[in-house]
Amino acid sequence: MGFFDARRVYTHMSDFDKEAERQRLREKYERDETKRRSTQRMSELLLKGATMTNKHCDNCGDPLFRYEGQVFCPTCQAEGQAAANADQDAEQAAEAAVEADESEAEAEANANETAASAGSTEAADETRRDPTGANGRAAAPTRTRTAGEREATERRAPREVAGDVTAARESLVRTLTWAAERAESTDDPRRATEYLTAAREAAEAISALDR
């Protein structure tokens, strides 16, 4: 192998190593983001008054929560809700597209009808002819109505947050204690970091409630 061939091989390997490192960083970021969302969901549930049980989900291994008499896994529930929302958004987008097409067709028909009426008026009385104003008045209400329909389709109901503050604080204290004990007992540095993060989130939520 010549000098130039060796340099090409080295350059190719360097590019491969860089791409592998970028892929590793992307995967790490996705894992960290998933953990952050899971911790955020747990904090929101605790603030609503939900309590964390000692049981764990058979599917993902996350703690199970009890709220209003129901025991559930917030992680698996969120994934199922995300899939349902995706289907609903796709259906609403299709309905909005159909409504937009119908509104555009209606606007075009109104414009053609107004233009024909204006032409007849122009032939009867030249001095009163104003086709530009007629077309402008006919098209504007349709465009306004179409925009209103699209805005109505895209609106989402705001999320309601409720829960007893005292119960939420007690639950947060239990979560903080649980996470701190798990972090102290585990030998896995990565798991310890996760438990400490959960404990810090719970402590911050408690501090916010105490203000």
XYZ file of N, CA and C in Angstrom:
633
model
N 0.855 -1.193 0.000
C 0.000 0.000 0.000
C 0.891 1.244 0.000
N 0.604 2.178 -0.920
C 1.399 3.378 -1.020
C 1.042 4.395 0.042
N 1.799 5.506 0.041
C 1.591 6.555 1.036
C 0.219 7.191 0.889
N -0.163 7.470 -0.392
C -1.451 8.130 -0.610
C -2.611 7.204 -0.276
N -2.461 5.891 -0.567
C -3.518 4.946 -0.204
C -3.682 4.876 1.303
N -2.593 4.856 2.034
C -2.658 4.801 3.497
C -3.315 6.055 4.050
N -3.027 7.209 3.454
C -3.630 8.449 3.934
C -5.132 8.453 3.690
N -5.564 7.891 2.530
C -6.998 7.826 2.252
C -7.703 6.910 3.243
N -7.067 5.778 3.557
C -7.653 4.853 4.523
C -7.762 5.513 5.889
N -6.706 6.249 6.292
C -6.723 6.919 7.590
C -7.818 7.980 7.642
N -7.962 8.730 6.534
C -9.008 9.755 6.483
C -10.387 9.127 6.566
N -10.564 7.994 5.850
C -11.858 7.309 5.887
C -12.178 6.814 7.288
N -11.189 6.249 7.972
C -11.408 5.765 9.329
C -11.726 6.916 10.280
N -11.057 8.061 10.081
C -11.324 9.217 10.941
C -12.759 9.695 10.763
N -13.223 9.747 9.511
C -14.608 10.145 9.262
C -15.582 9.149 9.886
N -15.235 7.863 9.790
C -16.094 6.836 10.386
C -16.168 6.997 11.897
N -15.019 7.268 12.529
C -14.998 7.456 13.983
C -15.822 8.675 14.387
N -15.730 9.754 13.607
C -16.496 10.956 13.928
C -17.999 10.697 13.834
N -18.402 9.977 12.782
C -19.820 9.680 12.621
C -20.311 8.763 13.735
N -19.486 7.791 14.123
C -19.866 6.900 15.223
C -20.009 7.675 16.527
N -19.121 8.642 16.755
C -19.197 9.449 17.968
C -20.446 10.327 17.959
N -20.768 10.895 16.789
C -21.984 11.709 16.689
C -23.231 10.865 16.949
N -23.226 9.635 16.411
C -24.359 8.750 16.647
C -24.484 8.401 18.119
N -23.347 8.169 18.773
C -23.367 7.848 20.201
C -23.912 9.019 21.011
N -23.499 10.235 20.651
C -23.981 11.416 21.360
C -25.473 11.634 21.132
N -25.941 11.370 19.903
C -27.372 11.507 19.627
C -28.189 10.529 20.459
N -27.708 9.291 20.538
C -28.424 8.288 21.332
C -28.417 8.659 22.811
N -27.292 9.180 23.290
C -27.219 9.590 24.694
C -28.191 10.735 24.967
N -28.252 11.685 24.036
C -29.173 12.811 24.214
C -30.621 12.322 24.246
N -30.965 11.375 23.370
C -32.327 10.848 23.348
C -32.659 10.138 24.653
N -31.693 9.371 25.183
C -31.937 8.695 26.458
C -32.119 9.705 27.588
N -31.257 10.719 27.604
C -31.374 11.746 28.651
C -32.694 12.495 28.546
N -33.131 12.771 27.318
C -34.388 13.487 27.123
C -35.570 12.633 27.583
N -35.497 11.327 27.306
C -36.558 10.423 27.757
C -36.636 10.390 29.277
N -35.480 10.333 29.931
C -35.456 10.330 31.398
C -35.992 11.651 31.956
N -35.633 12.759 31.298
C -36.096 14.060 31.775
C -37.618 14.163 31.680
N -38.177 13.687 30.570
C -39.634 13.731 30.422
C -40.320 12.832 31.443
N -39.707 11.661 31.702
C -40.282 10.755 32.698
C -40.289 11.397 34.080
N -39.178 12.045 34.452
C -39.110 12.718 35.751
C -40.112 13.864 35.831
N -40.274 14.595 34.731
C -41.223 15.709 34.717
C -42.656 15.212 34.886
N -42.986 14.103 34.208
C -44.334 13.547 34.358
C -44.596 13.137 35.803
N -43.594 12.505 36.438
C -43.764 12.089 37.827
C -43.971 13.296 38.742
N -43.210 14.354 38.510
C -43.353 15.556 39.336
C -44.742 16.165 39.177
N -45.245 16.198 37.936
C -46.579 16.753 37.702
C -47.654 15.920 38.398
N -47.489 14.593 38.351
C -48.459 13.731 39.025
C -48.444 13.960 40.530
N -47.251 14.106 41.083
C -47.144 14.333 42.522
C -47.790 15.656 42.919
N -47.618 16.672 42.084
C -48.223 17.968 42.376
C -49.748 17.911 42.282
N -50.271 16.994 41.481
C -51.721 16.839 41.375
C -52.308 16.055 42.545
N -51.439 15.458 43.351
C -51.927 14.685 44.483
C -51.797 13.191 44.314
N -51.182 12.726 43.218
C -50.978 11.290 43.026
C -49.897 10.797 43.986
N -49.941 9.513 44.294
C -48.942 8.914 45.181
C -48.198 7.820 44.431
N -46.908 7.698 44.722
C -46.085 6.687 44.080
C -46.097 5.416 44.930
N -46.433 4.296 44.315
C -46.497 3.029 45.038
C -45.114 2.376 45.065
N -45.029 1.260 45.758
C -43.781 0.504 45.814
C -43.654 -0.497 44.672
N -44.663 -0.562 43.810
C -44.637 -1.493 42.680
C -44.068 -0.806 41.444
N -43.577 -1.643 40.514
C -42.996 -1.127 39.282
C -43.682 -1.764 38.077
N -43.656 -1.045 36.966
C -44.302 -1.497 35.734
C -43.573 -2.718 35.171
N -44.335 -3.737 34.775
C -43.731 -4.933 34.189
C -43.176 -4.659 32.798
N -43.655 -3.598 32.162
C -43.237 -3.305 30.795
C -41.958 -2.470 30.733
N -41.924 -1.348 31.473
C -40.777 -0.436 31.394
C -39.962 -0.371 32.676
N -40.501 -0.860 33.790
C -39.759 -0.855 35.042
C -39.888 0.407 35.867
N -40.633 1.411 35.379
C -40.804 2.654 36.138
C -41.810 2.453 37.277
N -41.744 3.307 38.315
C -42.683 3.171 39.442
C -44.130 3.385 39.003
N -45.042 2.650 39.644
C -46.470 2.823 39.392
C -47.030 3.890 40.330
N -48.018 4.629 39.842
C -48.645 5.693 40.626
C -50.117 5.363 40.867
N -50.649 5.904 41.955
C -52.067 5.764 42.267
C -52.695 7.163 42.289
N -53.779 7.316 41.517
C -54.461 8.609 41.459
C -55.949 8.368 41.236
N -56.760 8.928 42.123
C -58.215 8.800 42.061
C -58.637 7.337 41.992
N -57.989 6.491 42.804
C -58.355 5.085 42.903
C -57.799 4.194 41.811
N -57.031 4.743 40.875
C -56.478 3.956 39.777
C -54.963 3.884 39.899
N -54.406 2.696 39.635
C -52.957 2.486 39.633
C -52.508 2.353 38.178
N -51.484 3.103 37.795
C -51.059 3.124 36.396
C -49.579 3.475 36.304
N -49.028 3.224 35.112
C -47.640 3.604 34.812
C -47.670 4.888 33.990
N -47.152 5.997 34.488
C -47.218 7.259 33.739
C -46.435 7.221 32.431
N -45.338 6.453 32.395
C -44.524 6.395 31.178
C -45.274 5.696 30.057
N -45.814 4.508 30.335
C -46.553 3.767 29.309
C -47.832 4.503 28.920
N -48.477 5.148 29.895
C -49.690 5.905 29.605
C -49.386 7.078 28.677
N -48.257 7.746 28.908
C -47.883 8.887 28.067
C -47.587 8.439 26.641
N -46.930 7.279 26.486
C -46.633 6.785 25.143
C -47.915 6.437 24.394
N -48.872 5.806 25.106
C -50.148 5.494 24.467
C -50.921 6.742 24.095
N -50.880 7.759 24.973
C -51.567 9.016 24.691
C -50.932 9.735 23.512
N -49.597 9.660 23.406
C -48.905 10.304 22.283
C -49.322 9.672 20.960
N -49.448 8.334 20.937
C -49.883 7.661 19.716
C -51.316 8.050 19.358
N -52.190 8.121 20.366
C -53.579 8.516 20.117
C -53.659 9.956 19.612
N -52.837 10.847 20.197
C -52.833 12.245 19.756
C -52.345 12.369 18.319
N -51.366 11.526 17.949
C -50.852 11.571 16.578
C -51.946 11.187 15.585
N -52.721 10.140 15.916
C -53.823 9.746 15.035
C -54.881 10.844 14.961
N -55.186 11.458 16.105
C -56.193 12.519 16.128
C -55.727 13.735 15.332
N -54.448 14.100 15.469
C -53.927 15.246 14.724
C -53.975 14.987 13.223
N -53.667 13.745 12.813
C -53.713 13.414 11.392
C -55.136 13.516 10.856
N -56.101 13.042 11.645
C -57.503 13.122 11.232
C -57.966 14.572 11.146
N -57.588 15.384 12.128
C -57.984 16.793 12.113
C -57.326 17.542 10.957
N -56.078 17.182 10.644
C -55.399 17.828 9.518
C -56.106 17.499 8.205
N -56.552 16.238 8.060
C -57.275 15.857 6.848
C -58.603 16.607 6.746
N -59.316 16.724 7.880
C -60.581 17.466 7.879
C -60.352 18.939 7.546
N -59.278 19.513 8.086
C -58.985 20.920 7.803
C -58.678 21.127 6.323
N -57.963 20.151 5.718
C -57.639 20.265 4.297
C -58.906 20.218 3.445
N -59.839 19.321 3.815
C -61.102 19.234 3.074
C -61.892 20.531 3.215
N -61.960 21.076 4.434
C -62.684 22.328 4.658
C -62.050 23.477 3.876
N -60.716 23.485 3.808
C -60.035 24.550 3.069
C -60.352 24.462 1.580
N -60.348 23.220 1.040
C -60.673 23.051 -0.381
C -62.105 23.494 -0.670
N -63.032 23.121 0.214
C -64.430 23.517 0.013
C -64.591 25.034 0.089
N -63.876 25.667 1.012
C -63.978 27.119 1.160
C -63.393 27.832 -0.054
N -62.273 27.300 -0.564
C -61.672 27.914 -1.755
C -62.594 27.775 -2.959
N -63.230 26.591 -3.082
C -64.165 26.397 -4.195
C -65.354 27.351 -4.067
N -65.844 27.522 -2.847
C -66.961 28.442 -2.612
C -66.557 29.880 -2.931
N -65.333 30.261 -2.533
C -64.862 31.617 -2.809
C -64.751 31.861 -4.308
N -64.243 30.844 -5.026
C -64.110 30.998 -6.478
C -65.481 31.115 -7.144
N -66.441 30.300 -6.675
C -67.790 30.373 -7.241
C -68.427 31.732 -6.964
N -68.248 32.232 -5.749
C -68.800 33.549 -5.406
C -68.167 34.653 -6.250
N -66.842 34.537 -6.465
C -66.152 35.548 -7.260
C -66.648 35.539 -8.700
N -66.834 34.321 -9.262
C -67.330 34.232 -10.642
C -68.744 34.790 -10.758
N -69.587 34.463 -9.765
C -70.963 34.971 -9.783
C -70.993 36.490 -9.665
N -70.122 37.024 -8.803
C -70.082 38.475 -8.626
C -69.576 39.158 -9.889
N -68.573 38.529 -10.546
C -68.038 39.112 -11.774
C -69.101 39.138 -12.869
N -69.887 38.055 -12.966
C -70.946 38.021 -13.977
C -72.005 39.083 -13.698
N -72.364 39.232 -12.428
C -73.353 40.246 -12.054
C -72.834 41.650 -12.339
N -71.536 41.846 -12.068
C -70.956 43.162 -12.325
C -70.932 43.469 -13.813
N -70.681 42.414 -14.639
C -70.681 42.632 -16.086
C -72.047 43.053 -16.598
N -73.107 42.436 -16.059
C -74.468 42.819 -16.468
C -74.786 44.248 -16.051
N -74.377 44.610 -14.852
C -74.617 45.976 -14.371
C -73.858 46.985 -15.214
N -72.642 46.603 -15.623
C -71.834 47.523 -16.438
C -72.497 47.776 -17.779
N -73.053 46.753 -18.385
C -73.716 46.941 -19.674
C -74.975 47.791 -19.523
N -75.694 47.670 -18.402
C -76.931 48.429 -18.205
C -76.666 49.880 -17.845
N -75.657 50.097 -17.018
C -75.419 51.458 -16.533
C -73.922 51.651 -16.355
N -73.245 52.265 -17.281
C -71.797 52.422 -17.266
C -71.338 53.268 -16.089
N -72.152 54.232 -15.685
C -71.711 55.157 -14.640
C -71.672 54.513 -13.261
N -72.417 53.435 -13.051
C -72.448 52.796 -11.736
C -71.542 51.567 -11.647
N -70.772 51.343 -12.638
C -69.938 50.135 -12.675
C -68.832 50.217 -11.614
N -68.688 49.135 -10.807
C -67.602 49.057 -9.814
C -67.250 47.578 -9.558
N -66.754 46.894 -10.579
C -66.496 45.448 -10.402
C -65.402 45.146 -9.387
N -64.422 46.036 -9.268
C -63.330 45.765 -8.313
C -63.841 45.729 -6.889
N -64.653 46.693 -6.522
C -65.213 46.724 -5.171
C -66.123 45.536 -4.910
N -66.906 45.150 -5.934
C -67.806 44.013 -5.739
C -67.019 42.745 -5.478
N -65.960 42.528 -6.308
C -65.144 41.328 -6.097
C -64.463 41.353 -4.750
N -63.956 42.521 -4.350
C -63.277 42.616 -3.052
C -64.208 42.281 -1.905
N -65.463 42.781 -1.971
C -66.407 42.509 -0.889
C -66.838 41.052 -0.874
N -66.895 40.411 -2.023
C -67.347 39.016 -2.063
C -66.276 38.073 -1.546
N -65.001 38.364 -1.875
C -63.936 37.432 -1.504
C -63.530 37.571 -0.053
N -63.555 38.821 0.472
C -63.035 39.036 1.827
C -63.753 38.229 2.893
N -65.121 38.184 2.926
C -65.784 37.402 3.983
C -65.429 35.932 3.926
N -65.241 35.393 2.681
C -64.905 33.977 2.566
C -63.531 33.703 3.133
N -62.553 34.586 2.835
C -61.205 34.397 3.372
C -61.222 34.489 4.883
N -61.993 35.426 5.435
C -62.069 35.550 6.894
C -62.694 34.309 7.517
N -63.737 33.784 6.890
C -64.407 32.596 7.416
C -63.477 31.388 7.354
N -62.691 31.281 6.283
C -61.759 30.160 6.158
C -60.686 30.218 7.228
N -60.136 31.392 7.477
C -59.119 31.531 8.527
C -59.687 31.177 9.887
N -60.943 31.581 10.131
C -61.569 31.241 11.414
C -61.747 29.743 11.574
N -62.102 29.060 10.497
C -62.263 27.605 10.574
C -60.937 26.929 10.868
N -59.857 27.408 10.246
C -58.554 26.796 10.505
C -58.105 27.041 11.936
N -58.347 28.247 12.429
C -57.967 28.535 13.818
C -58.762 27.675 14.793
N -60.052 27.468 14.491
C -60.878 26.630 15.372
C -60.390 25.194 15.366
N -59.887 24.714 14.227
C -59.389 23.337 14.151
C -58.119 23.157 14.944
N -57.276 24.208 14.978
C -55.970 24.086 15.620
C -56.005 24.361 17.113
N -57.128 24.864 17.615
C -57.172 25.178 19.052
C -57.174 23.913 19.879
N -56.545 23.974 21.018
C -56.519 22.840 21.950
C -56.974 23.323 23.326
N -57.698 22.484 23.975
C -58.146 22.840 25.328
C -56.962 22.852 26.274
N -56.842 23.867 27.140
C -55.719 23.937 28.096
C -55.801 22.823 29.116
N -54.641 22.401 29.551
C -54.559 21.344 30.571
C -54.873 21.918 31.956
N -55.736 21.231 32.681
C -56.123 21.668 34.027
C -55.257 20.975 35.063
N -54.814 21.745 36.030
C -53.971 21.210 37.106
C -54.695 21.370 38.431
N -54.827 20.281 39.166
C -55.529 20.335 40.447
C -54.866 19.380 41.413
N -55.156 19.537 42.663
C -54.611 18.629 43.682
C -54.444 19.353 44.998
N -54.532 18.611 46.043
C -54.364 19.180 47.377
C -52.889 19.407 47.657
N -52.526 20.609 48.101
C -51.129 20.974 48.310
C -50.495 20.138 49.417
N -51.226 19.912 50.476
C -50.672 19.146 51.592
C -50.371 17.714 51.180
N -51.315 17.078 50.499
C -51.100 15.705 50.046
C -49.951 15.634 49.050
N -49.856 16.645 48.173
C -48.774 16.665 47.194
C -47.421 16.779 47.880
N -47.342 17.603 48.919
C -46.072 17.771 49.619
C -45.659 16.479 50.321
N -46.620 15.811 50.968
C -46.311 14.554 51.642
C -45.825 13.503 50.648
N -46.461 13.468 49.491
C -46.047 12.518 48.466
C -44.656 12.846 47.939
N -44.365 14.151 47.792
C -43.036 14.567 47.340
C -41.963 14.177 48.351
N -42.284 14.301 49.621
C -41.326 13.910 50.658
C -41.037 12.418 50.571
N -42.084 11.613 50.347
C -41.876 10.175 50.204
C -41.023 9.864 48.981
N -41.281 10.587 47.894
C -40.490 10.382 46.687
C -39.031 10.754 46.913
N -38.806 11.875 47.576
C -37.445 12.318 47.866
C -36.715 11.283 48.712
N -37.386 10.758 49.726
C -36.769 9.753 50.597
C -36.458 8.481 49.823
N -37.423 8.052 49.007
C -37.226 6.837 48.210
C -36.047 6.978 47.250
N -35.988 8.101 46.526
C -34.917 8.302 45.553
C -33.557 8.393 46.238
N -33.494 9.067 47.377
C -32.220 9.191 48.092
C -31.741 7.833 48.594
N -32.658 7.013 49.091
C -32.277 5.686 49.576
C -31.807 4.800 48.430
N -32.493 4.868 47.292
C -32.078 4.073 46.137
C -30.708 4.517 45.630
N -30.476 5.824 45.591
C -29.180 6.328 45.128
C -28.050 5.872 46.045
N -28.331 5.783 47.329
C -27.306 5.375 48.291
C -27.025 3.877 48.228
N -28.045 3.082 47.900
C -27.887 1.631 47.946
C -27.388 1.020 46.644
N -27.565 1.710 45.505
C -27.178 1.121 44.230
C -25.670 1.222 44.003
N -25.130 0.241 43.266
C -23.707 0.240 42.911
C -23.478 0.722 41.483
N -24.559 0.971 40.771
C -24.462 1.420 39.387
C -24.426 2.950 39.358
N -23.325 3.554 38.899
C -23.240 5.029 38.888
C -24.347 5.677 38.059
N -24.716 5.041 36.961
C -25.749 5.630 36.110
C -27.104 5.649 36.819
N -27.438 4.523 37.461
C -28.697 4.484 38.198
C -28.680 5.459 39.377
N -27.518 5.570 40.011
C -27.412 6.510 41.128
C -27.676 7.939 40.662
N -27.152 8.282 39.478
C -27.387 9.622 38.931
C -28.872 9.849 38.665
N -29.552 8.817 38.147
C -30.985 8.943 37.878
C -31.772 9.168 39.178
N -31.422 8.397 40.213
C -32.124 8.560 41.488
C -31.865 9.937 42.096
N -30.619 10.402 41.985
C -30.295 11.717 42.531
C -31.035 12.823 41.772
N -31.172 12.634 40.461
C -31.929 13.611 39.670
C -33.389 13.652 40.109
N -33.967 12.464 40.330
C -35.356 12.411 40.802
C -35.493 13.052 42.179
N -34.506 12.814 43.039
C -34.548 13.421 44.371
C -34.452 14.941 44.284
N -33.593 15.435 43.401
C -33.452 16.885 43.248
C -34.742 17.514 42.713
N -35.380 16.835 41.748
C -36.648 17.344 41.214
C -37.710 17.409 42.314
N -37.763 16.366 43.136
C -38.742 16.360 44.226
C -38.456 17.470 45.228
N -37.164 17.675 45.533
C -36.801 18.727 46.479
C -37.169 20.108 45.939
N -36.958 20.321 44.642
C -37.313 21.607 44.041
C -38.827 21.823 44.072
N -39.581 20.737 43.826
C -41.041 20.860 43.876
C -41.519 21.179 45.292
N -40.884 20.550 46.291
C -41.242 20.842 47.683
C -40.937 22.299 48.015
N -39.779 22.772 47.550
C -39.406 24.161 47.803
C -40.404 25.123 47.168
N -40.882 24.770 45.964
C -41.860 25.633 45.292
C -43.185 25.661 46.053
N -43.575 24.514 46.622
C -44.820 24.475 47.392
C -44.715 25.273 48.688
N -43.516 25.299 49.274
C -43.333 25.981 50.556
C -43.253 27.493 50.418
N -43.104 27.993 49.191
C -42.980 29.444 49.026
C -44.304 30.130 49.280
